[in-house]
Short mmCIF file of C-alpha atoms in Angstrom, two decimals:
data_model
loop_
_atom_site.label_atom_id
_atom_site.label_comp_id
_atom_site.label_asym_id
_atom_site.label_seq_id
_atom_site.Cartn_x
_atom_site.Cartn_y
_atom_site.Cartn_z
CA MET A 1 -50.29 33.75 -20.33
CA PRO A 2 -47.91 35.92 -22.17
CA LYS A 3 -47.67 36.22 -25.83
CA GLY A 4 -45.82 36.62 -28.96
CA THR A 5 -43.48 34.19 -27.96
CA ARG A 6 -45.36 30.65 -29.20
CA PRO A 7 -43.96 30.07 -32.67
CA VAL A 8 -46.17 31.47 -35.08
CA PRO A 9 -47.31 29.40 -37.93
CA GLN A 10 -46.43 30.69 -41.76
CA PRO A 11 -49.20 29.28 -43.78
CA THR A 12 -48.60 27.78 -47.40
CA PRO A 13 -51.04 27.84 -49.91
CA GLU A 14 -52.44 24.91 -49.82
CA THR A 15 -52.93 25.66 -45.58
CA GLN A 16 -53.89 29.64 -45.83
CA HIS A 17 -57.55 29.54 -45.46
CA PHE A 18 -57.23 28.13 -42.62
CA TRP A 19 -54.98 31.03 -41.29
CA ASP A 20 -58.14 33.12 -42.82
CA GLY A 21 -60.51 31.89 -41.02
CA THR A 22 -58.94 31.86 -37.50
CA ARG A 23 -58.77 35.58 -38.28
CA GLU A 24 -62.19 36.10 -38.57
CA GLY A 25 -63.21 33.92 -35.56
CA GLU A 26 -63.60 30.94 -37.87
CA LEU A 27 -62.46 27.27 -37.39
CA ARG A 28 -62.57 25.89 -41.22
CA LEU A 29 -62.18 22.73 -42.12
CA GLN A 30 -62.24 20.47 -45.45
CA ARG A 31 -64.76 17.72 -46.55
CA CYS A 32 -64.11 15.80 -49.89
CA ASP A 33 -67.19 16.41 -52.67
CA ALA A 34 -66.66 13.11 -54.06
CA CYS A 35 -67.09 10.99 -50.74
CA ALA A 36 -67.89 13.28 -48.05
CA HIS A 37 -65.00 12.53 -45.71
CA VAL A 38 -64.27 15.41 -43.05
CA TYR A 39 -60.07 15.93 -42.73
CA PHE A 40 -57.94 18.04 -40.66
CA PRO A 41 -54.51 19.54 -41.84
CA PRO A 42 -55.59 21.09 -44.82
CA ARG A 43 -54.01 19.92 -48.62
CA PRO A 44 -56.03 20.62 -51.57
CA PHE A 45 -57.33 16.61 -51.86
CA CYS A 46 -58.72 14.37 -50.27
CA PRO A 47 -56.80 11.66 -48.30
CA LYS A 48 -58.70 8.84 -48.43
CA CYS A 49 -60.26 8.86 -52.41
CA SER A 50 -57.37 11.36 -53.53
CA SER A 51 -60.87 13.63 -54.91
CA ARG A 52 -59.09 16.67 -55.87
CA GLU A 53 -62.65 17.60 -55.31
CA VAL A 54 -62.77 19.58 -51.82
CA SER A 55 -64.52 21.87 -50.26
CA VAL A 56 -64.11 24.63 -47.08
CA PHE A 57 -66.52 24.59 -44.62
CA ARG A 58 -66.97 26.74 -41.17
CA ALA A 59 -66.72 23.66 -38.55
CA SER A 60 -68.83 23.74 -35.02
CA GLY A 61 -66.16 25.03 -32.75
CA LYS A 62 -67.49 21.78 -30.73
CA GLY A 63 -65.28 18.49 -29.13
CA LYS A 64 -64.34 17.26 -26.28
CA LEU A 65 -60.53 16.33 -25.15
CA ALA A 66 -59.54 13.34 -26.64
CA SER A 67 -56.05 13.15 -24.53
CA TYR A 68 -53.01 15.52 -23.03
CA ILE A 69 -50.46 16.53 -20.99
CA ILE A 70 -49.30 18.79 -18.52
CA ASN A 71 -45.77 19.77 -19.37
CA GLU A 72 -44.02 20.75 -16.23
CA ARG A 73 -40.88 21.87 -18.18
CA GLY A 74 -41.75 25.04 -18.75
CA HIS A 75 -41.50 27.30 -21.84
CA PRO A 76 -41.46 31.28 -23.22
CA ALA A 77 -44.93 31.60 -23.64
CA TRP A 78 -45.98 29.74 -20.74
CA ASP A 79 -46.02 31.09 -16.42
CA GLY A 80 -46.07 27.32 -15.38
CA PRO A 81 -47.33 24.45 -16.37
CA TYR A 82 -49.47 23.93 -19.00
CA SER A 83 -51.63 21.41 -21.35
CA ILE A 84 -51.34 20.47 -24.50
CA ALA A 85 -54.27 18.69 -25.27
CA LEU A 86 -55.84 16.29 -28.53
CA VAL A 87 -58.78 17.52 -29.27
CA GLU A 88 -61.45 15.43 -31.40
CA LEU A 89 -64.05 17.95 -32.67
CA ASP A 90 -67.43 16.91 -33.20
CA GLU A 91 -66.44 16.43 -37.21
CA GLY A 92 -64.41 13.79 -36.78
CA VAL A 93 -60.88 15.28 -36.76
CA ARG A 94 -58.43 15.73 -34.23
CA MET A 95 -56.44 18.79 -33.61
CA MET A 96 -53.55 19.90 -31.37
CA SER A 97 -54.47 23.43 -29.04
CA ASN A 98 -54.17 24.43 -25.88
CA ILE A 99 -56.97 24.27 -23.36
CA ILE A 100 -57.69 27.45 -21.90
CA ASP A 101 -60.37 29.01 -19.03
CA CYS A 102 -58.87 25.79 -16.49
CA PRO A 103 -56.80 25.29 -13.99
CA GLN A 104 -54.12 23.43 -15.55
CA THR A 105 -54.34 19.93 -13.72
CA PRO A 106 -54.91 16.92 -13.68
CA GLU A 107 -58.41 17.10 -11.40
CA ALA A 108 -60.07 19.81 -14.05
CA LEU A 109 -58.73 18.51 -17.67
CA VAL A 110 -61.29 15.42 -17.58
CA LEU A 111 -60.98 13.03 -20.38
CA ASP A 112 -64.15 13.87 -23.05
CA MET A 113 -64.68 17.12 -21.53
CA PRO A 114 -66.84 18.83 -24.00
CA LEU A 115 -64.83 21.56 -25.39
CA GLU A 116 -65.31 24.82 -27.83
CA VAL A 117 -63.11 26.51 -29.75
CA THR A 118 -61.80 30.14 -28.85
CA PHE A 119 -59.56 32.46 -30.73
CA GLU A 120 -55.69 33.75 -29.76
CA ARG A 121 -54.08 36.69 -31.56
CA LEU A 122 -50.81 35.82 -31.90
CA THR A 123 -49.37 38.88 -35.31
CA ASP A 124 -51.18 40.73 -37.60
CA ASP A 125 -52.37 37.93 -40.10
CA ILE A 126 -52.24 34.55 -36.93
CA THR A 127 -54.75 33.70 -35.17
CA LEU A 128 -54.75 30.57 -32.94
CA PRO A 129 -57.46 28.20 -31.93
CA LEU A 130 -57.66 27.05 -28.68
CA PHE A 131 -60.07 25.67 -27.10
CA ARG A 132 -62.35 25.74 -23.62
CA PRO A 133 -64.42 24.06 -21.69
CA LEU A 134 -67.96 24.52 -23.18
CA ALA A 135 -69.67 25.13 -19.65
CA ALA A 136 -66.90 27.27 -18.31
CA GLY A 137 -67.34 29.49 -21.57
CA GLY A 138 -71.21 29.33 -22.41
CA ALA A 139 -72.63 27.98 -25.32
CA GLN A 140 -72.07 30.97 -28.41
CA MET B 1 -28.37 -17.47 -51.29
CA THR B 2 -31.39 -17.80 -49.11
CA SER B 3 -29.97 -15.59 -45.81
CA VAL B 4 -28.53 -13.01 -44.76
CA ALA B 5 -26.44 -12.69 -41.26
CA ILE B 6 -25.23 -10.16 -38.70
CA VAL B 7 -21.43 -11.51 -38.53
CA GLY B 8 -19.98 -7.90 -36.87
CA ALA B 9 -21.72 -6.26 -33.74
CA ALA B 10 -20.19 -3.85 -31.52
CA GLU B 11 -21.44 -0.56 -29.41
CA THR B 12 -18.77 2.59 -29.07
CA THR B 13 -15.69 1.97 -26.65
CA GLU B 14 -17.66 3.56 -24.16
CA LEU B 15 -21.30 4.97 -23.64
CA GLY B 16 -22.89 7.57 -21.41
CA ARG B 17 -21.35 11.09 -20.78
CA ILE B 18 -18.70 11.38 -24.09
CA PRO B 19 -17.95 14.72 -24.02
CA ASN B 20 -14.48 14.32 -26.19
CA THR B 21 -16.16 12.92 -28.88
CA SER B 22 -18.01 14.32 -31.86
CA GLN B 23 -21.17 12.77 -33.55
CA ILE B 24 -19.21 11.54 -36.30
CA GLN B 25 -16.22 10.26 -34.61
CA LEU B 26 -19.54 7.93 -32.36
CA HIS B 27 -19.93 6.57 -35.48
CA ALA B 28 -17.13 5.98 -36.71
CA ASP B 29 -15.58 4.24 -33.34
CA ALA B 30 -18.64 1.89 -33.90
CA ALA B 31 -17.51 1.03 -37.22
CA LEU B 32 -14.02 0.59 -36.04
CA ASN B 33 -15.49 -1.84 -33.27
CA ALA B 34 -17.67 -3.81 -35.18
CA LEU B 35 -14.76 -4.51 -37.96
CA ALA B 36 -12.66 -5.67 -35.19
CA ASP B 37 -15.34 -7.97 -34.09
CA ALA B 38 -15.72 -9.46 -37.89
CA GLY B 39 -12.21 -9.53 -39.13
CA LEU B 40 -12.65 -7.20 -41.37
CA LYS B 41 -10.93 -4.43 -43.13
CA ILE B 42 -12.69 -0.83 -44.09
CA SER B 43 -11.98 -1.86 -47.71
CA ASP B 44 -13.96 -5.08 -47.12
CA ILE B 45 -16.95 -3.07 -46.92
CA ASP B 46 -18.78 -2.24 -50.45
CA GLY B 47 -22.19 -0.95 -48.48
CA VAL B 48 -23.11 1.93 -46.77
CA ALA B 49 -26.38 2.59 -44.30
CA THR B 50 -26.69 5.56 -42.10
CA ALA B 51 -29.08 8.07 -40.14
CA GLY B 52 -28.53 11.33 -38.29
CA GLU B 53 -25.32 11.59 -40.54
CA SER B 54 -25.43 11.17 -44.74
CA PRO B 55 -24.43 7.96 -45.87
CA THR B 56 -21.68 10.33 -47.89
CA ALA B 57 -20.08 11.77 -44.80
CA ILE B 58 -19.82 8.36 -43.05
CA ALA B 59 -18.30 6.52 -46.69
CA GLN B 60 -15.87 9.93 -46.70
CA TYR B 61 -14.81 10.04 -42.77
CA LEU B 62 -14.72 6.09 -42.90
CA GLY B 63 -12.47 5.69 -46.31
CA ILE B 64 -15.34 3.62 -48.03
CA VAL B 65 -16.09 3.43 -51.27
CA PRO B 66 -19.46 1.90 -51.43
CA THR B 67 -21.52 0.89 -54.78
CA TRP B 68 -24.68 1.29 -52.82
CA VAL B 69 -26.65 3.42 -50.12
CA ASP B 70 -29.25 4.11 -47.64
CA GLY B 71 -29.71 7.09 -46.15
CA THR B 72 -33.34 6.31 -44.61
CA ALA B 73 -34.20 8.70 -41.44
CA VAL B 74 -37.31 8.00 -40.18
CA GLY B 75 -36.16 8.44 -37.03
CA GLY B 76 -35.04 5.41 -33.97
CA CYS B 77 -35.70 2.63 -35.89
CA SER B 78 -34.01 3.65 -39.19
CA PHE B 79 -31.55 0.88 -38.16
CA MET B 80 -34.35 -1.58 -38.01
CA ILE B 81 -34.91 -0.46 -42.05
CA HIS B 82 -31.62 -0.52 -42.66
CA VAL B 83 -31.21 -4.37 -41.64
CA ARG B 84 -34.27 -4.99 -44.32
CA HIS B 85 -32.80 -2.59 -46.89
CA ALA B 86 -29.33 -4.27 -46.47
CA VAL B 87 -31.00 -8.12 -46.84
CA ALA B 88 -32.65 -7.28 -49.71
CA ALA B 89 -29.06 -5.63 -51.41
CA ILE B 90 -26.64 -8.25 -50.55
CA LYS B 91 -29.46 -10.61 -52.03
CA ASN B 92 -29.61 -8.92 -55.08
CA GLY B 93 -26.04 -8.75 -55.35
CA LEU B 94 -26.09 -4.80 -55.10
CA ALA B 95 -23.67 -4.83 -52.08
CA LYS B 96 -21.74 -8.37 -50.52
CA THR B 97 -20.42 -6.40 -47.54
CA VAL B 98 -22.46 -4.27 -45.81
CA LEU B 99 -22.30 -1.68 -42.89
CA ILE B 100 -24.66 0.14 -41.19
CA THR B 101 -23.73 2.81 -38.57
CA HIS B 102 -25.43 5.20 -35.66
CA GLY B 103 -23.38 7.75 -34.54
CA GLU B 104 -25.09 10.32 -31.46
CA SER B 105 -23.84 12.97 -29.17
CA GLY B 106 -27.68 13.16 -27.44
CA ARG B 107 -25.95 14.44 -24.64
CA SER B 108 -22.50 16.72 -24.92
CA GLY B 109 -24.17 17.94 -28.19
CA VAL B 110 -20.58 17.85 -30.34
CA GLY B 111 -20.15 18.00 -33.70
CA ARG B 112 -23.85 17.62 -34.28
CA GLY B 113 -25.30 18.58 -37.14
CA GLY B 114 -28.74 20.39 -37.58
CA PHE B 115 -31.54 18.08 -36.40
CA ARG B 116 -35.31 19.46 -37.41
CA ARG B 117 -37.38 20.80 -34.53
CA GLY B 118 -40.31 21.84 -34.87
CA GLY B 119 -40.64 25.90 -34.51
CA GLY B 120 -42.84 27.82 -35.82
CA ASP B 121 -42.24 27.41 -39.59
CA GLY B 122 -44.25 26.91 -42.85
CA SER B 123 -44.33 22.47 -42.25
CA LEU B 124 -47.90 21.11 -41.21
CA GLN B 125 -46.32 20.20 -37.79
CA GLY B 126 -44.54 23.91 -37.84
CA GLN B 127 -48.30 25.16 -37.96
CA PHE B 128 -50.84 22.68 -36.37
CA GLU B 129 -48.38 21.54 -33.84
CA ALA B 130 -44.89 23.74 -33.09
CA PRO B 131 -47.12 27.25 -31.73
CA TYR B 132 -49.13 24.62 -28.66
CA GLY B 133 -45.81 24.32 -26.99
CA PRO B 134 -44.70 20.93 -27.37
CA ILE B 135 -40.84 20.72 -26.70
CA GLY B 136 -39.41 17.79 -27.70
CA PRO B 137 -40.03 14.09 -27.06
CA PRO B 138 -41.51 14.27 -23.51
CA THR B 139 -44.58 17.15 -24.92
CA LEU B 140 -44.95 14.43 -28.09
CA PHE B 141 -44.53 11.14 -27.73
CA THR B 142 -46.40 11.49 -24.46
CA LEU B 143 -49.56 12.59 -25.82
CA PRO B 144 -51.43 9.62 -26.39
CA VAL B 145 -51.20 7.74 -23.44
CA LEU B 146 -53.90 9.16 -21.35
CA ARG B 147 -56.51 8.09 -23.67
CA TYR B 148 -55.25 4.45 -23.55
CA MET B 149 -55.25 4.79 -19.78
CA LYS B 150 -58.98 6.03 -19.87
CA ASP B 151 -59.66 3.59 -22.68
CA PHE B 152 -57.85 -0.20 -21.43
CA GLY B 153 -58.22 1.02 -17.62
CA MET B 154 -54.94 1.12 -16.96
CA SER B 155 -53.03 2.64 -13.73
CA HIS B 156 -50.76 5.50 -12.92
CA GLU B 157 -49.27 1.87 -11.28
CA GLN B 158 -48.72 -0.89 -13.86
CA LEU B 159 -47.06 2.79 -16.46
CA ALA B 160 -44.16 2.70 -13.53
CA MET B 161 -43.97 -0.86 -13.22
CA VAL B 162 -42.41 -1.17 -16.83
CA ALA B 163 -39.71 1.33 -15.31
CA VAL B 164 -39.47 -0.93 -12.88
CA VAL B 165 -39.01 -4.31 -14.19
CA GLN B 166 -36.52 -2.93 -16.86
CA ARG B 167 -34.69 -1.28 -13.90
CA GLU B 168 -34.02 -4.78 -12.91
CA TRP B 169 -31.95 -6.13 -16.33
CA ALA B 170 -30.45 -3.13 -16.13
CA ALA B 171 -28.95 -3.95 -12.50
CA MET B 172 -26.81 -7.01 -13.90
CA ASN B 173 -25.50 -5.15 -17.32
CA PRO B 174 -22.63 -2.88 -16.34
CA ARG B 175 -23.02 -0.86 -19.30
CA ALA B 176 -25.88 0.36 -17.64
CA SER B 177 -26.55 4.15 -16.71
CA PHE B 178 -28.47 3.44 -14.02
CA ARG B 179 -28.14 0.05 -12.40
CA GLU B 180 -29.99 0.48 -8.04
CA PRO B 181 -33.05 -1.66 -7.72
CA ILE B 182 -36.55 1.35 -7.94
CA THR B 183 -40.08 0.67 -7.01
CA VAL B 184 -43.26 1.53 -8.34
CA GLU B 185 -43.32 4.13 -5.53
CA ASP B 186 -39.76 5.30 -6.61
CA VAL B 187 -40.92 5.84 -10.24
CA LEU B 188 -44.53 7.50 -8.67
CA ALA B 189 -42.23 9.61 -7.07
CA SER B 190 -40.01 10.47 -9.37
CA ARG B 191 -40.14 14.92 -10.92
CA MET B 192 -43.27 15.02 -12.87
CA ILE B 193 -42.15 15.98 -16.38
CA ALA B 194 -45.05 16.15 -18.26
CA TYR B 195 -48.30 14.39 -16.75
CA PRO B 196 -48.90 11.65 -16.46
CA PHE B 197 -44.74 10.80 -17.17
CA HIS B 198 -42.47 11.26 -13.95
CA LEU B 199 -38.44 11.15 -14.73
CA LEU B 200 -37.60 7.21 -14.55
CA GLU B 201 -40.39 6.90 -17.17
CA CYS B 202 -38.58 8.87 -20.03
CA CYS B 203 -36.06 7.59 -21.52
CA LEU B 204 -32.31 8.89 -20.76
CA VAL B 205 -30.06 11.12 -22.85
CA THR B 206 -26.40 9.97 -23.45
CA ASP B 207 -24.39 9.35 -25.87
CA GLY B 208 -22.62 6.41 -27.59
CA GLY B 209 -23.13 4.53 -30.97
CA GLY B 210 -23.40 0.77 -32.71
CA ALA B 211 -22.41 -0.77 -36.32
CA LEU B 212 -23.49 -3.55 -37.55
CA ILE B 213 -21.48 -5.50 -40.74
CA LEU B 214 -23.77 -7.73 -42.93
CA VAL B 215 -23.04 -10.26 -45.45
CA SER B 216 -24.87 -13.51 -46.79
CA GLY B 217 -25.81 -16.60 -45.07
CA ASP B 218 -23.05 -18.52 -47.37
CA ARG B 219 -20.02 -16.15 -45.97
CA ALA B 220 -21.33 -16.88 -42.37
CA ALA B 221 -19.02 -19.44 -41.08
CA ASP B 222 -15.80 -17.62 -42.62
CA PHE B 223 -15.97 -15.30 -39.62
CA PRO B 224 -15.12 -15.68 -36.11
CA THR B 225 -18.23 -14.36 -34.89
CA LYS B 226 -22.15 -16.77 -34.32
CA PRO B 227 -23.66 -15.64 -37.01
CA VAL B 228 -27.21 -14.43 -36.45
CA TYR B 229 -29.41 -14.73 -39.24
CA VAL B 230 -32.40 -11.68 -40.28
CA ILE B 231 -35.22 -14.24 -40.51
CA GLY B 232 -37.91 -11.77 -41.18
CA CYS B 233 -38.12 -8.41 -41.07
CA GLY B 234 -40.77 -4.83 -41.59
CA GLU B 235 -41.01 -1.64 -41.91
CA SER B 236 -43.73 1.01 -42.31
CA VAL B 237 -44.78 4.32 -41.69
CA GLU B 238 -47.79 6.63 -39.94
CA THR B 239 -47.75 10.12 -39.55
CA PRO B 240 -45.22 12.49 -38.91
CA MET B 241 -47.89 14.72 -36.31
CA VAL B 242 -48.87 12.32 -33.30
CA SER B 243 -52.33 14.71 -33.49
CA GLN B 244 -52.95 12.72 -36.09
CA MET B 245 -52.26 9.12 -35.15
CA ASP B 246 -55.07 6.97 -36.14
CA ASP B 247 -55.99 6.24 -32.98
CA LEU B 248 -53.70 7.23 -30.49
CA THR B 249 -54.47 3.60 -28.13
CA THR B 250 -52.50 1.66 -31.20
CA SER B 251 -49.08 2.14 -33.69
CA ARG B 252 -50.70 2.00 -37.03
CA ALA B 253 -46.60 1.51 -37.82
CA PHE B 254 -45.75 -1.01 -35.31
CA ARG B 255 -48.84 -3.24 -36.31
CA VAL B 256 -47.85 -3.24 -40.39
CA ALA B 257 -44.23 -3.97 -39.40
CA GLY B 258 -44.39 -6.02 -36.89
CA ALA B 259 -46.80 -8.62 -39.02
CA ALA B 260 -44.93 -8.56 -41.77
CA ALA B 261 -41.25 -9.50 -39.66
CA MET B 262 -43.58 -12.37 -38.22
CA ARG B 263 -44.44 -13.51 -41.46
CA GLU B 264 -41.43 -13.28 -43.30
CA ALA B 265 -40.46 -15.10 -40.44
CA GLY B 266 -42.49 -17.97 -40.21
CA ILE B 267 -42.70 -18.17 -36.22
CA ASN B 268 -45.32 -17.91 -34.21
CA HIS B 269 -45.09 -15.49 -31.20
CA ASP B 270 -44.74 -18.86 -28.67
CA ASP B 271 -41.44 -18.86 -30.83
CA VAL B 272 -39.89 -16.09 -29.50
CA ASP B 273 -37.76 -16.25 -27.08
CA HIS B 274 -36.38 -12.86 -26.18
CA MET B 275 -38.19 -9.18 -27.09
CA MET B 276 -36.73 -5.86 -27.77
CA VAL B 277 -39.62 -3.50 -28.07
CA TYR B 278 -37.69 0.41 -28.02
CA ASP B 279 -38.72 1.95 -24.95
CA ALA B 280 -38.61 5.86 -25.29
CA PHE B 281 -41.30 5.85 -22.76
CA ALA B 282 -42.45 3.66 -20.42
CA HIS B 283 -45.72 2.88 -22.83
CA LEU B 284 -43.50 1.61 -26.14
CA PRO B 285 -43.34 -1.93 -23.99
CA ILE B 286 -46.91 -1.56 -23.53
CA TYR B 287 -48.00 -0.66 -26.96
CA GLY B 288 -45.69 -2.67 -28.78
CA LEU B 289 -46.71 -6.28 -27.05
CA GLU B 290 -50.52 -5.25 -28.28
CA ASP B 291 -49.76 -4.21 -31.50
CA LEU B 292 -47.45 -7.30 -32.24
CA GLY B 293 -50.09 -9.84 -30.95
CA PHE B 294 -48.16 -11.48 -28.21
CA VAL B 295 -51.15 -10.70 -25.65
CA LYS B 296 -54.74 -9.15 -26.59
CA ARG B 297 -55.88 -4.99 -25.96
CA GLY B 298 -55.56 -3.88 -23.07
CA GLU B 299 -53.93 -6.74 -21.35
CA ALA B 300 -50.05 -5.45 -21.32
CA ALA B 301 -50.39 -3.56 -18.90
CA SER B 302 -51.51 -6.38 -16.53
CA PHE B 303 -48.93 -9.09 -18.19
CA ILE B 304 -45.88 -6.80 -17.33
CA TRP B 305 -47.13 -6.01 -14.23
CA ASP B 306 -47.36 -9.94 -13.58
CA GLY B 307 -43.74 -10.60 -13.79
CA ASN B 308 -43.90 -11.72 -17.73
CA THR B 309 -40.83 -9.96 -18.99
CA ARG B 310 -38.82 -9.42 -16.17
CA PRO B 311 -35.72 -11.69 -14.89
CA GLY B 312 -36.81 -15.28 -15.25
CA GLY B 313 -40.54 -14.39 -16.82
CA LYS B 314 -41.36 -16.12 -20.14
CA LEU B 315 -41.32 -13.27 -22.67
CA PRO B 316 -37.15 -11.46 -21.95
CA LEU B 317 -37.94 -7.69 -22.70
CA ASN B 318 -35.83 -4.99 -23.09
CA THR B 319 -33.01 -6.99 -21.59
CA ASN B 320 -30.13 -4.40 -21.27
CA GLY B 321 -32.59 -1.96 -19.33
CA GLY B 322 -33.86 -0.55 -22.56
CA GLY B 323 -33.63 3.58 -22.95
CA LEU B 324 -35.31 4.11 -19.54
CA SER B 325 -32.15 2.88 -17.66
CA TYR B 326 -29.18 1.23 -20.77
CA MET B 327 -28.58 4.27 -22.76
CA HIS B 328 -30.66 6.96 -25.23
CA SER B 329 -28.79 9.00 -27.25
CA GLY B 330 -31.44 10.32 -29.25
CA MET B 331 -32.17 6.95 -31.88
CA TYR B 332 -32.51 4.45 -29.91
CA GLY B 333 -33.13 1.43 -32.50
CA MET B 334 -29.39 0.84 -32.53
CA TYR B 335 -28.94 -0.36 -29.35
CA ALA B 336 -31.75 -3.04 -29.49
CA LEU B 337 -30.58 -4.57 -32.51
CA GLN B 338 -27.19 -4.88 -30.41
CA GLU B 339 -28.97 -6.26 -27.46
CA SER B 340 -30.86 -8.82 -29.67
CA VAL B 341 -27.49 -9.67 -31.41
CA ARG B 342 -25.61 -10.63 -28.04
CA GLN B 343 -28.66 -12.88 -27.12
CA LEU B 344 -28.55 -14.68 -29.80
CA ARG B 345 -24.16 -14.77 -29.82
CA GLY B 346 -24.88 -15.93 -25.84
CA SER B 347 -22.73 -13.10 -24.60
CA ALA B 348 -25.11 -11.10 -22.97
CA PRO B 349 -24.46 -9.50 -19.62
CA ALA B 350 -28.62 -10.70 -18.90
CA GLN B 351 -28.01 -13.94 -20.66
CA VAL B 352 -31.15 -15.30 -21.26
CA LYS B 353 -30.86 -19.20 -21.40
CA GLY B 354 -30.84 -21.16 -24.60
CA ALA B 355 -31.89 -18.14 -26.79
CA GLU B 356 -33.03 -19.07 -30.76
CA ILE B 357 -35.52 -15.49 -31.04
CA SER B 358 -35.13 -12.90 -30.82
CA LEU B 359 -37.63 -9.91 -31.93
CA CYS B 360 -36.65 -6.80 -31.95
CA LEU B 361 -39.50 -3.45 -32.35
CA GLY B 362 -38.15 0.27 -32.71
CA VAL B 363 -40.17 3.38 -33.33
CA GLY B 364 -39.11 6.45 -34.92
CA GLY B 365 -40.21 9.89 -34.33
CA MET B 366 -43.45 9.81 -32.03
CA PHE B 367 -45.04 6.92 -32.98
CA GLY B 368 -44.42 8.01 -36.37
CA ALA B 369 -42.59 5.25 -38.07
CA SER B 370 -41.82 1.20 -37.24
CA GLY B 371 -39.08 -0.65 -37.84
CA CYS B 372 -38.78 -4.84 -37.54
CA VAL B 373 -36.32 -7.31 -37.46
CA VAL B 374 -36.25 -11.29 -36.05
CA MET B 375 -33.08 -12.75 -35.96
CA SER B 376 -32.39 -15.65 -34.96
CA ASN B 377 -28.71 -17.87 -34.36
CA VAL B 378 -30.12 -21.01 -36.15
CA GLY B 379 -28.65 -20.91 -39.59
CA PRO B 380 -31.80 -21.81 -42.50
#
């Protein structure tokens, strides 16, 4: 996968902890101190109860494939068809990502297959969380 | 005052590929056609609502001095929401004669303003979706459907059937972009765009526009057109990021907007003679039918497969051919409204005999927003 042509995220003060985490090889989520709700994407308050008392924690990095498409029309950052996936993390939040170390085919990309996070460095500041099949990459 | 009526409705003179007309002129062409339809002059208009262009730009370009404006822009259902807001404005005396315009040079890109696309930026979409390679709606709006297919056992053939049935309607419509009959096999053999969506399960990209004029129902008899009364409306938004939908198999915005519109109209599902569900992609009618309760969860694909929404079926749906076969400029909601008005005026190319109540459901963004309008040709 050619690097450097993906759109590069620009962190904001409210999301900086997430991108600091991926740079250090951690997937960080937030949990409400008042109601224990775990949420994503980042913000400095709980979207369920509006409490400003929230904490950042390291997520398991484990999840499953909730849904996906395979883009056949091409993108400057990919050589051929590639999957855009929705990953349901074990902590209960859903995030968009790509599934790597796996053929980009309907036969190989099976809904609900277990996944684990892996990291791809884009720039000095930004490392993206990607996912791979748990069996293929092995548990950490 | 108890009601508001649509007394002017028109699309652009041409639809499809209009390379000689800028986007703002598409708004104007539709507006001038709607004024002619209603027998009004531009100086009669005192309220302006639009999306895609600003109401400021539209008012200045057309020469309107409005006392009320609405620039709600939440995607393709913005026009359904404009109808709702216009009803409230007219009922409250904020405006007497409201013009709602749409124009979009979706295919030719003539005079098109800066629509924001998800680049790598500081927005939440820019940070948490754009890096993974989405390129427009075909790679985003489509994302939830595999989840739906697994949870409810919908087949690829059933998804393809949505496009087949809508082509049957389009075949009766001289203004439809695609009119040749197609089969499920044709759909599944068409080019893969974003698995599991084939080309024929994705909407067209065309140029065009449309406009509506609304007044108090008390004035409806003063106009040359058969009045179409707005009897119920609803609106909602859910998320600008498809990845953050509450549930990938149902649209919360559809449920909220649809229930509000039906409640206000005081109707049951059996009362609906004609229905439009904004179909940017083939799964939209499936979600719409279920989220508004016309069928139980998981039953919409069979409902369509069994012929209930095709010509002669008990719930005629997307009778202009829809975004899949009629036209789709980018914000298709205006064309769905236009078809509801034509059906209730009795002037549709594929006319549903005796239709009295039409329900028109719009979507904005990628399941991001919804507006729903229930109309009737029977006065209050």
